[in-house]
Tab-separated table of C-alpha atoms in Angstrom:
chain	number	residue	atom	x	y	z
A	1	MET	CA	118.211	37.735	-109.491
A	2	ALA	CA	118.624	37.805	-113.275
A	3	THR	CA	115.152	36.309	-113.561
A	4	PHE	CA	113.568	39.351	-111.924
A	5	VAL	CA	115.883	42.082	-113.193
A	6	PRO	CA	117.025	40.989	-116.660
A	7	ARG	CA	119.743	42.782	-118.540
A	8	PRO	CA	118.501	44.914	-121.440
A	9	LEU	CA	118.158	42.739	-124.524
A	10	LEU	CA	117.785	43.502	-128.215
A	11	ASN	CA	114.508	45.470	-128.196
A	12	ILE	CA	115.484	48.198	-125.754
A	13	LYS	CA	118.928	48.568	-127.344
A	14	VAL	CA	117.563	49.299	-130.817
A	15	LEU	CA	114.461	51.188	-129.699
A	16	PHE	CA	116.015	54.621	-130.177
A	17	LYS	CA	117.345	53.725	-133.629
A	18	SER	CA	113.926	52.454	-134.731
A	19	SER	CA	112.305	55.640	-133.411
A	20	THR	CA	114.872	57.675	-135.329
A	21	ASP	CA	114.129	55.743	-138.524
A	22	VAL	CA	110.405	56.480	-138.188
A	23	THR	CA	111.020	60.159	-137.402
A	24	ASP	CA	113.404	60.564	-140.335
A	25	ALA	CA	110.890	58.883	-142.639
A	26	ILE	CA	108.059	61.194	-141.530
A	27	CYS	CA	110.151	64.345	-141.957
A	28	ASP	CA	111.485	63.141	-145.318
A	29	ILE	CA	107.934	62.601	-146.585
A	30	TRP	CA	106.886	66.112	-145.625
A	31	ARG	CA	110.021	67.714	-147.055
A	32	ASN	CA	109.713	65.877	-150.379
A	33	THR	CA	105.986	66.542	-150.665
A	34	VAL	CA	106.329	70.283	-150.081
A	35	ASP	CA	109.197	70.454	-152.571
A	36	TYR	CA	107.279	68.413	-155.161
A	37	MET	CA	104.005	70.322	-154.834
A	38	CYS	CA	105.838	73.632	-155.137
A	39	GLY	CA	107.221	72.577	-158.528
A	40	ASN	CA	105.660	73.200	-161.927
A	41	HIS	CA	105.172	69.727	-163.422
A	42	ARG	CA	104.553	66.081	-162.547
A	43	THR	CA	107.629	63.958	-161.865
A	44	LEU	CA	108.407	60.456	-160.617
A	45	ARG	CA	108.945	61.911	-157.159
A	46	ARG	CA	105.212	61.469	-156.566
A	47	ILE	CA	105.775	57.690	-156.783
A	48	TYR	CA	108.583	57.944	-154.235
A	49	ILE	CA	106.301	59.900	-151.891
A	50	GLU	CA	103.481	57.369	-152.244
A	51	LYS	CA	105.811	54.413	-151.619
A	52	SER	CA	107.417	56.150	-148.641
A	53	ILE	CA	104.026	56.657	-147.000
A	54	ASP	CA	103.112	53.017	-147.623
A	55	LEU	CA	106.424	51.835	-146.131
A	56	LEU	CA	105.986	54.078	-143.098
A	57	ASP	CA	103.132	51.907	-141.862
A	58	THR	CA	105.485	48.912	-141.753
A	59	LYS	CA	108.119	50.895	-139.846
A	60	VAL	CA	105.548	52.120	-137.329
A	61	SER	CA	104.226	48.590	-136.763
A	62	LYS	CA	107.773	47.343	-136.197
A	63	LEU	CA	108.461	50.149	-133.720
A	64	ASN	CA	105.247	49.486	-131.787
A	65	GLY	CA	106.175	45.815	-131.566
A	66	MET	CA	109.593	46.698	-130.175
A	67	ILE	CA	108.070	49.059	-127.619
A	68	SER	CA	105.653	46.374	-126.425
A	69	GLY	CA	108.364	43.727	-126.392
A	70	SER	CA	110.891	45.817	-124.480
A	71	TRP	CA	108.714	46.806	-121.503
A	72	TRP	CA	109.618	43.749	-119.456
A	73	GLU	CA	113.318	44.324	-120.189
A	74	THR	CA	113.112	47.502	-118.102
A	75	CYS	CA	111.406	45.619	-115.256
A	76	GLY	CA	108.330	47.817	-115.528
A	77	GLY	CA	110.098	51.142	-116.010
A	78	ILE	CA	112.845	50.967	-113.389
A	79	GLY	CA	116.142	52.784	-113.772
A	80	ARG	CA	117.674	54.633	-116.687
A	81	CYS	CA	116.469	52.103	-119.262
A	82	GLY	CA	112.982	52.355	-117.787
A	83	ARG	CA	112.943	56.132	-118.128
A	84	ARG	CA	114.270	55.834	-121.645
A	85	TRP	CA	111.502	53.368	-122.476
A	86	GLU	CA	108.836	55.645	-120.979
A	87	LEU	CA	110.080	58.626	-122.980
A	88	ILE	CA	110.253	56.730	-126.266
A	89	GLN	CA	106.853	55.148	-125.654
A	90	ALA	CA	105.281	58.556	-124.953
A	91	TYR	CA	107.059	60.110	-127.916
A	92	SER	CA	106.166	57.371	-130.386
A	93	SER	CA	102.523	57.064	-129.367
A	94	ASN	CA	102.052	60.785	-130.029
A	95	ALA	CA	104.377	61.293	-132.998
A	96	VAL	CA	102.703	58.606	-135.104
A	97	ASP	CA	99.184	59.736	-134.187
A	98	PHE	CA	99.368	62.085	-137.153
A	99	GLN	CA	100.167	59.319	-139.602
A	100	ASP	CA	96.610	59.470	-140.981
A	101	ILE	CA	97.262	63.013	-142.214
A	102	LEU	CA	99.840	61.573	-144.589
A	103	PHE	CA	97.150	59.704	-146.510
A	104	ALA	CA	95.684	63.080	-147.484
A	105	VAL	CA	99.195	64.170	-148.460
A	106	GLN	CA	99.621	60.988	-150.505
A	107	SER	CA	96.397	61.642	-152.392
A	108	CYS	CA	97.324	65.290	-152.904
A	109	ALA	CA	100.712	64.441	-154.433
A	110	GLY	CA	99.318	61.655	-156.584
A	111	LYS	CA	96.488	63.721	-158.061
A	112	ALA	CA	98.315	67.020	-158.545
A	113	LYS	CA	97.881	68.305	-162.130
A	114	PHE	CA	100.033	71.434	-161.778
A	115	SER	CA	97.516	73.749	-163.330
A	116	ARG	CA	98.342	77.432	-163.667
A	117	ARG	CA	96.226	78.143	-160.601
A	118	GLN	CA	98.026	75.510	-158.518
A	119	ILE	CA	101.471	76.740	-159.575
A	120	THR	CA	100.507	80.313	-158.652
A	121	PHE	CA	99.141	79.121	-155.317
A	122	TYR	CA	102.268	77.243	-154.273
A	123	GLU	CA	104.726	79.814	-155.627
A	124	ALA	CA	103.305	82.302	-153.131
A	125	LEU	CA	103.434	79.827	-150.235
A	126	LYS	CA	106.605	77.859	-150.997
A	127	SER	CA	108.974	79.710	-148.669
A	128	PRO	CA	106.718	79.805	-145.557
A	129	MET	CA	105.687	76.174	-146.103
A	130	GLU	CA	109.320	75.061	-146.331
A	131	LYS	CA	110.206	77.017	-143.187
A	132	LEU	CA	107.270	75.579	-141.237
A	133	CYS	CA	108.135	72.074	-142.406
A	134	GLN	CA	111.755	72.500	-141.293
A	135	ALA	CA	110.814	74.046	-137.939
A	136	THR	CA	108.389	71.208	-137.194
A	137	SER	CA	110.957	68.582	-138.199
A	138	ASP	CA	113.543	70.222	-135.920
A	139	LEU	CA	111.093	70.184	-133.007
A	140	LEU	CA	110.260	66.530	-133.601
A	141	HIS	CA	113.944	65.575	-133.655
A	142	LEU	CA	114.614	67.563	-130.470
A	143	CYS	CA	111.866	65.670	-128.645
A	144	LEU	CA	113.289	62.378	-129.871
A	145	GLU	CA	116.864	63.312	-128.958
A	146	SER	CA	115.755	64.076	-125.399
A	147	CYS	CA	114.711	60.420	-125.079
A	148	LYS	CA	118.209	59.130	-125.738
A	149	ASP	CA	119.650	59.274	-122.219
A	150	GLY	CA	116.407	58.712	-120.333
A	151	SER	CA	116.103	62.237	-118.932
A	152	ILE	CA	115.190	65.743	-120.069
A	153	ASP	CA	117.540	68.327	-118.574
A	154	ASP	CA	117.017	72.090	-118.388
A	155	ASP	CA	119.074	72.785	-121.518
A	156	GLU	CA	116.969	70.345	-123.529
A	157	LYS	CA	113.777	71.891	-122.187
A	158	GLU	CA	114.996	75.340	-123.203
A	159	GLU	CA	115.814	74.129	-126.724
A	160	ILE	CA	112.415	72.461	-127.035
A	161	GLN	CA	110.656	75.619	-125.832
A	162	GLU	CA	112.524	77.707	-128.408
A	163	ALA	CA	111.620	75.196	-131.120
A	164	ILE	CA	107.953	75.348	-130.082
A	165	GLU	CA	108.019	79.131	-130.445
A	166	SER	CA	109.695	78.772	-133.842
A	167	VAL	CA	106.936	76.444	-135.066
A	168	ARG	CA	104.274	78.822	-133.757
A	169	SER	CA	105.965	81.769	-135.472
A	170	GLU	CA	106.326	79.958	-138.808
A	171	SER	CA	102.665	78.880	-138.639
A	172	ILE	CA	101.626	82.508	-138.292
A	173	MET	CA	103.889	83.479	-141.197
A	174	LEU	CA	102.273	80.838	-143.414
A	175	LEU	CA	98.770	82.007	-142.529
A	176	ASP	CA	99.771	85.628	-143.170
A	177	ALA	CA	101.228	84.689	-146.559
A	178	TYR	CA	98.042	82.822	-147.436
A	179	ALA	CA	95.808	85.705	-146.371
A	180	GLY	CA	97.948	88.179	-148.291
A	181	MET	CA	97.858	86.064	-151.441
A	182	VAL	CA	94.081	85.774	-151.305
A	183	SER	CA	93.542	89.508	-150.746
A	184	GLU	CA	96.132	90.764	-153.243
A	185	GLN	CA	95.760	88.255	-156.072
A	186	GLY	CA	92.091	87.487	-155.609
A	187	VAL	CA	92.756	83.744	-155.521
A	188	PRO	CA	89.577	82.024	-154.313
A	189	ALA	CA	89.660	79.923	-151.176
A	190	PRO	CA	87.283	77.017	-151.827
A	191	GLY	CA	86.532	74.189	-149.452
A	192	LEU	CA	88.658	71.059	-149.533
A	193	SER	CA	85.958	69.201	-151.422
A	194	GLU	CA	86.167	71.742	-154.252
A	195	SER	CA	89.924	71.916	-154.721
A	196	SER	CA	92.988	69.930	-153.713
A	197	ASP	CA	95.226	73.008	-153.890
A	198	HIS	CA	94.706	73.731	-150.197
A	199	VAL	CA	94.991	70.170	-148.887
A	200	LEU	CA	98.754	70.187	-148.365
A	201	MET	CA	98.751	73.538	-146.574
A	202	VAL	CA	95.952	72.459	-144.229
A	203	ALA	CA	97.642	69.087	-143.621
A	204	LEU	CA	100.977	70.764	-142.877
A	205	MET	CA	99.328	73.164	-140.433
A	206	SER	CA	97.576	70.244	-138.718
A	207	TRP	CA	100.821	68.289	-138.441
A	208	SER	CA	102.787	71.231	-137.041
A	209	ARG	CA	100.044	71.955	-134.498
A	210	GLY	CA	100.000	68.297	-133.520
A	211	ILE	CA	103.748	68.177	-132.937
A	212	ARG	CA	103.470	71.306	-130.810
A	213	SER	CA	100.799	69.503	-128.789
A	214	LEU	CA	103.288	66.659	-128.304
A	215	ALA	CA	106.149	68.940	-127.275
A	216	GLU	CA	104.339	71.295	-124.871
A	217	PRO	CA	103.474	68.671	-122.205
A	218	TRP	CA	106.899	67.127	-122.857
A	219	LEU	CA	108.367	69.903	-120.711
A	220	GLN	CA	106.373	68.759	-117.662
A	221	LEU	CA	106.651	65.014	-118.240
A	222	VAL	CA	106.653	62.958	-115.030
A	223	PHE	CA	107.952	59.389	-114.944
A	224	PHE	CA	105.615	56.721	-113.617
A	225	PHE	CA	108.307	55.018	-111.536
A	226	ASP	CA	109.373	58.359	-110.030
A	227	VAL	CA	105.775	58.927	-108.921
A	228	ILE	CA	105.736	55.495	-107.276
A	229	VAL	CA	109.028	56.162	-105.488
A	230	ALA	CA	107.870	59.597	-104.320
A	231	SER	CA	104.591	58.141	-103.046
A	232	CYS	CA	106.408	55.393	-101.148
A	233	CYS	CA	108.750	57.948	-99.569
A	234	CYS	CA	105.782	60.047	-98.437
A	235	TYR	CA	104.036	57.041	-96.914
A	236	LEU	CA	107.255	55.984	-95.192
A	237	LEU	CA	107.772	59.481	-93.792
A	238	LEU	CA	104.199	59.638	-92.487
A	239	PHE	CA	104.566	56.183	-90.970
A	240	CYS	CA	107.738	57.237	-89.155
A	241	LEU	CA	106.165	60.480	-87.903
A	242	PHE	CA	103.067	58.816	-86.490
A	243	SER	CA	104.969	55.866	-85.044
A	244	PHE	CA	106.813	57.955	-82.469
């Protein structure tokens, strides 16, 4: 029996911790980058940001390997461990999809010259950018936390929905602050190829929208094994009805 239904081994046991490490690393990168770019001079923090983004790739590769290696430990998604695996797999595959955005962030932090124009730009947007970054990080952690016990209850869904609305609200606030700065101060809004001042704001907006896209279907997530069980029950019921 142990051959067909093995006990959970190392991979599935540390899967949540590895997912947490990746999530913490992503949120830390965004928080440090926003704080650094909203400063007024170059510091060694840019090196920390660059190294953190480089190390993230290793952490993501390790996590993906654990996810692949732990599938058989759940016997194809059966039981609580199977649901937990499905949730973490769905979460991780979506959460790290936005890793490429961080390369733009890495370049932005590394090349920042902190000109007068850049300092003026980020002074006006610092508060809404920090709030959007925090709201998005909170939403990401809520989605991850819901994976821990292998189920998403109504309270968790309500918290996630509130966090989604918070991210949407903070996104609007950032856009309003940007529009107000442009109209009041006459700061030009060039394309990304003409100035790197706008790269971080656009990247942050893209990331927050992407995490919202992860969280919204999260509320209607259906487990593969549950679908199989439900289908089997329906077929069994129909068989019984037509047999008599």
